[in-house]
Amino acid sequence: VEYLYETKPELHPQLRKVYRPGGGRPRIEEQIPGLLEAIEEIAKIGGASDDRRRSEIIRPCLTLDDLREKLRQR
């Protein structure tokens, strides 16, 4: 597997599912592309802006349970 990974870069997407050079846990973004964008969109829809609208800060109004449920619905 290491030989294929080193010599065939076109196989990297398929090989990453079974082999990771260096070891360790794979990043969640590699396993579920678009996850961070979905969380950001859900937070913006269910969030509140700054009280005086002087900044771009959005305060999420969701609990983690609410966020999990919204992600399951997608």
N, C-alpha and C. Protein backbone atom coordinates (compact mmCIF):
# COMPACT_ATOMS: atom_id res chain seq x y z
N VAL A 1 0.84 -1.18 0.00
CA VAL A 1 0.00 0.00 0.00
C VAL A 1 0.88 1.25 0.00
N GLU A 2 1.95 1.24 0.80
CA GLU A 2 2.86 2.39 0.83
C GLU A 2 3.46 2.64 -0.55
N TYR A 3 3.87 1.55 -1.22
CA TYR A 3 4.46 1.68 -2.55
C TYR A 3 3.47 2.33 -3.53
N LEU A 4 2.24 1.86 -3.53
CA LEU A 4 1.22 2.44 -4.40
C LEU A 4 0.98 3.91 -4.07
N TYR A 5 0.94 4.22 -2.79
CA TYR A 5 0.70 5.60 -2.37
C TYR A 5 1.82 6.52 -2.85
N GLU A 6 3.06 6.02 -2.78
CA GLU A 6 4.21 6.85 -3.17
C GLU A 6 4.36 6.96 -4.68
N THR A 7 3.98 5.91 -5.42
CA THR A 7 4.23 5.90 -6.86
C THR A 7 3.03 6.30 -7.71
N LYS A 8 1.84 6.26 -7.17
CA LYS A 8 0.63 6.54 -7.96
C LYS A 8 -0.20 7.65 -7.30
N PRO A 9 0.15 8.91 -7.53
CA PRO A 9 -0.61 10.00 -6.89
C PRO A 9 -2.08 10.04 -7.30
N GLU A 10 -2.41 9.50 -8.47
CA GLU A 10 -3.81 9.51 -8.89
C GLU A 10 -4.69 8.59 -8.04
N LEU A 11 -4.06 7.69 -7.28
CA LEU A 11 -4.81 6.79 -6.40
C LEU A 11 -4.98 7.33 -4.98
N HIS A 12 -4.41 8.50 -4.70
CA HIS A 12 -4.47 9.06 -3.34
C HIS A 12 -5.88 9.14 -2.77
N PRO A 13 -6.88 9.64 -3.50
CA PRO A 13 -8.22 9.71 -2.89
C PRO A 13 -8.76 8.36 -2.44
N GLN A 14 -8.53 7.32 -3.25
CA GLN A 14 -9.02 6.00 -2.88
C GLN A 14 -8.20 5.39 -1.75
N LEU A 15 -6.87 5.59 -1.81
CA LEU A 15 -6.00 5.00 -0.80
C LEU A 15 -6.14 5.67 0.56
N ARG A 16 -6.53 6.94 0.58
CA ARG A 16 -6.68 7.63 1.87
C ARG A 16 -7.75 7.00 2.75
N LYS A 17 -8.67 6.28 2.12
CA LYS A 17 -9.72 5.61 2.89
C LYS A 17 -9.17 4.46 3.71
N VAL A 18 -8.06 3.85 3.26
CA VAL A 18 -7.51 2.69 3.96
C VAL A 18 -6.10 2.91 4.49
N TYR A 19 -5.42 3.96 4.02
CA TYR A 19 -4.02 4.18 4.41
C TYR A 19 -3.78 5.66 4.62
N ARG A 20 -3.11 5.97 5.72
CA ARG A 20 -2.70 7.35 6.01
C ARG A 20 -1.23 7.36 6.35
N PRO A 21 -0.42 8.04 5.55
CA PRO A 21 1.00 8.13 5.91
C PRO A 21 1.15 8.95 7.18
N GLY A 22 1.93 8.48 8.10
CA GLY A 22 2.15 9.20 9.35
C GLY A 22 1.23 8.77 10.46
N GLY A 23 0.15 8.13 10.16
CA GLY A 23 -0.76 7.64 11.19
C GLY A 23 -1.60 8.72 11.81
N GLY A 24 -2.29 8.38 12.86
CA GLY A 24 -3.17 9.33 13.53
C GLY A 24 -4.57 9.27 12.98
N ARG A 25 -5.45 9.96 13.64
CA ARG A 25 -6.85 9.99 13.24
C ARG A 25 -7.03 10.97 12.09
N PRO A 26 -7.78 10.59 11.06
CA PRO A 26 -8.00 11.51 9.94
C PRO A 26 -8.88 12.68 10.36
N ARG A 27 -8.67 13.81 9.72
CA ARG A 27 -9.47 15.00 10.01
C ARG A 27 -10.91 14.76 9.59
N ILE A 28 -11.83 15.27 10.35
CA ILE A 28 -13.26 15.10 10.07
C ILE A 28 -13.63 15.75 8.74
N GLU A 29 -12.92 16.82 8.36
CA GLU A 29 -13.20 17.50 7.10
C GLU A 29 -12.90 16.59 5.91
N GLU A 30 -11.94 15.66 6.06
CA GLU A 30 -11.64 14.73 4.98
C GLU A 30 -12.74 13.68 4.85
N GLN A 31 -13.30 13.28 5.97
CA GLN A 31 -14.33 12.26 5.95
C GLN A 31 -15.68 12.82 5.51
N ILE A 32 -15.99 14.04 5.93
CA ILE A 32 -17.29 14.65 5.62
C ILE A 32 -17.05 16.05 5.05
N PRO A 33 -16.77 16.13 3.74
CA PRO A 33 -16.55 17.45 3.16
C PRO A 33 -17.83 18.29 3.25
N GLY A 34 -17.67 19.56 3.51
CA GLY A 34 -18.83 20.44 3.61
C GLY A 34 -19.42 20.54 5.00
N LEU A 35 -18.87 19.82 5.97
CA LEU A 35 -19.42 19.83 7.32
C LEU A 35 -19.32 21.22 7.95
N LEU A 36 -18.16 21.84 7.85
CA LEU A 36 -17.99 23.15 8.47
C LEU A 36 -18.90 24.20 7.84
N GLU A 37 -19.08 24.12 6.52
CA GLU A 37 -19.97 25.07 5.85
C GLU A 37 -21.42 24.87 6.31
N ALA A 38 -21.82 23.61 6.49
CA ALA A 38 -23.19 23.33 6.95
C ALA A 38 -23.40 23.86 8.37
N ILE A 39 -22.42 23.65 9.24
CA ILE A 39 -22.52 24.15 10.62
C ILE A 39 -22.59 25.67 10.63
N GLU A 40 -21.75 26.31 9.80
CA GLU A 40 -21.75 27.77 9.74
C GLU A 40 -23.10 28.29 9.25
N GLU A 41 -23.66 27.66 8.24
CA GLU A 41 -24.96 28.09 7.71
C GLU A 41 -26.06 27.94 8.75
N ILE A 42 -26.07 26.81 9.45
CA ILE A 42 -27.08 26.58 10.50
C ILE A 42 -26.93 27.61 11.61
N ALA A 43 -25.68 27.90 11.99
CA ALA A 43 -25.45 28.86 13.07
C ALA A 43 -25.89 30.26 12.66
N LYS A 44 -25.67 30.62 11.40
CA LYS A 44 -26.09 31.95 10.94
C LYS A 44 -27.60 32.08 10.92
N ILE A 45 -28.29 31.04 10.49
CA ILE A 45 -29.75 31.08 10.43
C ILE A 45 -30.34 31.16 11.83
N GLY A 46 -29.78 30.40 12.76
CA GLY A 46 -30.32 30.37 14.12
C GLY A 46 -29.59 31.29 15.07
N GLY A 47 -28.83 32.24 14.55
CA GLY A 47 -28.03 33.11 15.40
C GLY A 47 -28.60 34.50 15.53
N ALA A 48 -27.95 35.28 16.35
CA ALA A 48 -28.35 36.67 16.55
C ALA A 48 -27.12 37.55 16.33
N SER A 49 -27.33 38.70 15.73
CA SER A 49 -26.21 39.59 15.49
C SER A 49 -25.89 40.39 16.75
N ASP A 50 -24.80 41.12 16.67
CA ASP A 50 -24.37 41.98 17.77
C ASP A 50 -25.50 42.96 18.11
N ASP A 51 -25.72 43.19 19.41
CA ASP A 51 -26.83 44.05 19.84
C ASP A 51 -26.80 45.43 19.18
N ARG A 52 -25.63 46.01 19.05
CA ARG A 52 -25.54 47.36 18.48
C ARG A 52 -25.11 47.34 17.01
N ARG A 53 -25.00 46.14 16.45
CA ARG A 53 -24.64 45.94 15.05
C ARG A 53 -23.36 46.68 14.68
N ARG A 54 -22.41 46.68 15.59
CA ARG A 54 -21.13 47.34 15.32
C ARG A 54 -20.07 46.35 14.88
N SER A 55 -20.39 45.09 14.91
CA SER A 55 -19.40 44.09 14.50
C SER A 55 -20.08 43.00 13.70
N GLU A 56 -19.26 42.15 13.13
CA GLU A 56 -19.76 41.03 12.32
C GLU A 56 -19.95 39.77 13.17
N ILE A 57 -19.91 39.90 14.47
CA ILE A 57 -20.02 38.74 15.36
C ILE A 57 -21.45 38.23 15.37
N ILE A 58 -21.58 36.91 15.22
CA ILE A 58 -22.89 36.26 15.28
C ILE A 58 -22.89 35.35 16.48
N ARG A 59 -23.85 35.54 17.37
CA ARG A 59 -23.96 34.68 18.55
C ARG A 59 -24.92 33.55 18.24
N PRO A 60 -24.45 32.32 18.31
CA PRO A 60 -25.36 31.20 18.03
C PRO A 60 -26.41 31.07 19.12
N CYS A 61 -27.64 30.81 18.72
CA CYS A 61 -28.74 30.62 19.66
C CYS A 61 -29.15 29.16 19.74
N LEU A 62 -28.31 28.27 19.22
CA LEU A 62 -28.61 26.85 19.22
C LEU A 62 -27.83 26.14 20.31
N THR A 63 -28.41 25.08 20.82
CA THR A 63 -27.65 24.20 21.70
C THR A 63 -26.99 23.15 20.81
N LEU A 64 -26.06 22.38 21.37
CA LEU A 64 -25.43 21.33 20.59
C LEU A 64 -26.45 20.29 20.13
N ASP A 65 -27.44 20.02 20.97
CA ASP A 65 -28.48 19.07 20.57
C ASP A 65 -29.26 19.59 19.36
N ASP A 66 -29.56 20.90 19.35
CA ASP A 66 -30.25 21.50 18.20
C ASP A 66 -29.39 21.39 16.95
N LEU A 67 -28.09 21.65 17.09
CA LEU A 67 -27.18 21.57 15.96
C LEU A 67 -27.11 20.14 15.42
N ARG A 68 -27.01 19.17 16.29
CA ARG A 68 -26.99 17.76 15.86
C ARG A 68 -28.25 17.41 15.08
N GLU A 69 -29.39 17.85 15.57
CA GLU A 69 -30.66 17.56 14.91
C GLU A 69 -30.71 18.20 13.52
N LYS A 70 -30.27 19.44 13.41
CA LYS A 70 -30.26 20.12 12.11
C LYS A 70 -29.33 19.41 11.13
N LEU A 71 -28.17 18.93 11.63
CA LEU A 71 -27.24 18.22 10.76
C LEU A 71 -27.83 16.89 10.31
N ARG A 72 -28.56 16.21 11.16
CA ARG A 72 -29.21 14.95 10.78
C ARG A 72 -30.26 15.19 9.70
N GLN A 73 -30.95 16.33 9.77
CA GLN A 73 -31.98 16.65 8.79
C GLN A 73 -31.38 16.88 7.41
N ARG A 74 -30.13 17.30 7.35
CA ARG A 74 -29.47 17.53 6.06
C ARG A 74 -29.00 16.22 5.52
